[in-house]
Amino acid sequence: MVKLARTSSERTAKVDEVRPRLGRIVLRLSLVGVVADQATLVLRARDGGRAEMWLPAESCGGRFQVRLPLDALATACTAREWVWDLYLDAGTEGAPLRLGRHPDGVNGERNVFLCPAQHAAGMRVQLYCTVSDNVSIACVREEKR
């Protein structure tokens, strides 16, 4: 039997489960190729403004669980549209891992929604998969009627 060593490209963080709740979205996450007792979810604004949000992840049966407070995501937005890219920092060597998800086993689909859109602080908040199979959150200001 030959054992293959894991390469750094096999270090990944995945969304296993998404549970929308009133005022928040609960994510269950797992690590592959990384062993960690604790982790932190890192949200980075895509606009280049260097805005970041760090949320602690609770250890939960060999995985991690994070509660995303929608009001905090929505009120951090200063533009009409805003995208957060999600990473998981396992506190080990290397940069935080980009969070990924393959909701239906098919890779490379464009903008697959992971749960129904939520609404907070006058914003529409949508968790989705990018064409690169990474997880992001789009915040779009709702038009006043």
Short mmCIF file of C-alpha atoms in Angstrom, two decimals:
data_model
loop_
_atom_site.label_atom_id
_atom_site.label_comp_id
_atom_site.label_asym_id
_atom_site.label_seq_id
_atom_site.Cartn_x
_atom_site.Cartn_y
_atom_site.Cartn_z
CA MET A 1 0.00 0.00 0.00
CA VAL A 2 1.32 3.43 -0.94
CA LYS A 3 0.33 6.48 1.05
CA LEU A 4 0.31 9.74 -0.84
CA ALA A 5 1.33 12.90 0.97
CA ARG A 6 -1.17 15.72 0.86
CA THR A 7 -0.12 18.80 -1.01
CA SER A 8 -1.07 22.33 -0.08
CA SER A 9 -3.61 22.33 -2.92
CA GLU A 10 -5.54 19.61 -1.04
CA ARG A 11 -6.06 21.90 1.94
CA THR A 12 -9.63 23.10 1.61
CA ALA A 13 -12.52 24.48 3.62
CA LYS A 14 -16.06 23.50 2.60
CA VAL A 15 -19.60 24.48 3.47
CA ASP A 16 -21.44 21.30 4.48
CA GLU A 17 -24.76 22.81 5.52
CA VAL A 18 -26.58 26.15 5.29
CA ARG A 19 -29.44 26.99 7.65
CA PRO A 20 -31.14 30.37 7.21
CA ARG A 21 -32.67 31.68 10.43
CA LEU A 22 -34.37 34.93 11.32
CA GLY A 23 -31.67 37.57 11.27
CA ARG A 24 -28.78 35.20 10.56
CA ILE A 25 -27.45 32.34 8.47
CA VAL A 26 -25.88 29.35 10.22
CA LEU A 27 -23.06 27.60 8.32
CA ARG A 28 -21.58 24.20 9.12
CA LEU A 29 -18.05 23.96 7.77
CA SER A 30 -15.40 21.28 7.43
CA LEU A 31 -11.68 21.24 6.73
CA VAL A 32 -9.90 18.82 4.40
CA GLY A 33 -6.16 18.30 4.70
CA VAL A 34 -6.01 20.44 7.83
CA VAL A 35 -6.39 19.48 11.48
CA ALA A 36 -7.57 22.27 13.76
CA ASP A 37 -9.25 22.62 17.14
CA GLN A 38 -10.47 26.13 16.44
CA ALA A 39 -11.24 28.30 13.45
CA THR A 40 -12.40 31.76 12.49
CA LEU A 41 -14.57 32.75 9.53
CA VAL A 42 -13.04 35.67 7.66
CA LEU A 43 -15.21 37.82 5.40
CA ARG A 44 -13.34 40.11 3.01
CA ALA A 45 -14.95 42.83 0.94
CA ARG A 46 -14.27 42.28 -2.72
CA ASP A 47 -14.12 45.98 -3.61
CA GLY A 48 -10.50 46.29 -2.51
CA GLY A 49 -11.36 48.60 0.38
CA ARG A 50 -9.77 46.10 2.75
CA ALA A 51 -12.92 45.82 4.86
CA GLU A 52 -12.89 42.57 6.84
CA MET A 53 -15.07 40.90 9.40
CA TRP A 54 -13.90 38.04 11.67
CA LEU A 55 -16.43 35.68 13.25
CA PRO A 56 -15.52 32.86 15.66
CA ALA A 57 -16.41 29.34 14.58
CA GLU A 58 -17.63 26.92 17.24
CA SER A 59 -16.30 23.36 17.20
CA CYS A 60 -19.23 21.07 16.43
CA GLY A 61 -18.70 17.29 16.06
CA GLY A 62 -15.50 17.40 14.01
CA ARG A 63 -16.74 20.38 12.00
CA PHE A 64 -17.22 24.06 12.73
CA GLN A 65 -20.35 26.15 12.99
CA VAL A 66 -20.62 29.89 12.37
CA ARG A 67 -23.57 32.24 12.81
CA LEU A 68 -23.57 35.08 10.26
CA PRO A 69 -25.41 38.10 11.68
CA LEU A 70 -27.20 39.65 8.72
CA ASP A 71 -27.48 43.13 10.26
CA ALA A 72 -23.70 43.30 10.69
CA LEU A 73 -23.13 42.22 7.08
CA ALA A 74 -25.69 44.69 5.75
CA THR A 75 -24.69 47.71 7.82
CA ALA A 76 -21.03 47.33 6.85
CA CYS A 77 -22.13 48.09 3.31
CA THR A 78 -21.65 51.65 2.17
CA ALA A 79 -22.26 51.10 -1.53
CA ARG A 80 -25.42 50.08 -3.37
CA GLU A 81 -23.91 46.61 -3.94
CA TRP A 82 -21.30 44.80 -1.91
CA VAL A 83 -19.76 41.31 -2.06
CA TRP A 84 -18.10 39.47 0.80
CA ASP A 85 -15.76 36.58 -0.04
CA LEU A 86 -15.59 33.91 2.70
CA TYR A 87 -12.44 32.26 4.09
CA LEU A 88 -11.78 29.94 7.02
CA ASP A 89 -8.71 30.60 9.16
CA ALA A 90 -7.78 27.41 11.01
CA GLY A 91 -4.94 29.10 12.91
CA THR A 92 -2.41 26.81 11.23
CA GLU A 93 0.39 27.65 8.86
CA GLY A 94 -0.60 29.50 5.72
CA ALA A 95 -3.25 31.96 4.70
CA PRO A 96 -6.95 31.43 5.44
CA LEU A 97 -8.57 28.94 3.06
CA ARG A 98 -11.17 30.16 0.55
CA LEU A 99 -14.51 28.62 1.46
CA GLY A 100 -15.99 26.37 -1.22
CA ARG A 101 -19.13 24.40 -1.84
CA HIS A 102 -20.46 22.00 -4.49
CA PRO A 103 -24.20 22.03 -3.73
CA ASP A 104 -25.29 19.57 -6.42
CA GLY A 105 -22.06 17.81 -7.27
CA VAL A 106 -21.68 19.82 -10.49
CA ASN A 107 -18.74 22.20 -10.54
CA GLY A 108 -18.40 25.50 -12.37
CA GLU A 109 -22.02 26.63 -12.36
CA ARG A 110 -22.52 30.38 -12.24
CA ASN A 111 -24.04 31.97 -9.13
CA VAL A 112 -25.76 28.98 -7.51
CA PHE A 113 -27.80 30.26 -4.55
CA LEU A 114 -27.23 28.30 -1.34
CA CYS A 115 -30.35 29.52 0.45
CA PRO A 116 -33.20 31.97 -0.10
CA ALA A 117 -32.26 35.65 0.02
CA GLN A 118 -32.55 37.25 3.45
CA HIS A 119 -33.36 40.88 4.23
CA ALA A 120 -31.69 43.08 6.84
CA ALA A 121 -31.13 46.81 7.34
CA GLY A 122 -32.62 47.69 3.93
CA MET A 123 -30.34 45.20 2.15
CA ARG A 124 -30.98 41.96 0.29
CA VAL A 125 -28.37 39.45 1.50
CA GLN A 126 -27.71 36.42 -0.72
CA LEU A 127 -25.29 33.55 -0.03
CA TYR A 128 -24.13 32.02 -3.32
CA CYS A 129 -21.51 29.90 -5.08
CA THR A 130 -19.28 31.63 -7.60
CA VAL A 131 -18.37 30.14 -10.97
CA SER A 132 -15.10 29.03 -9.26
CA ASP A 133 -17.16 27.07 -6.70
CA ASN A 134 -16.27 29.46 -3.88
CA VAL A 135 -18.80 30.87 -1.42
CA SER A 136 -19.59 34.59 -1.35
CA ILE A 137 -22.31 36.86 0.01
CA ALA A 138 -23.89 39.59 -2.10
CA CYS A 139 -25.50 42.54 -0.36
CA VAL A 140 -27.71 44.77 -2.50
CA ARG A 141 -29.53 47.85 -1.25
CA GLU A 142 -33.27 47.46 -1.71
CA GLU A 143 -35.11 50.19 -3.57
CA LYS A 144 -37.49 52.23 -1.43
CA ARG A 145 -41.03 52.31 -2.75
#
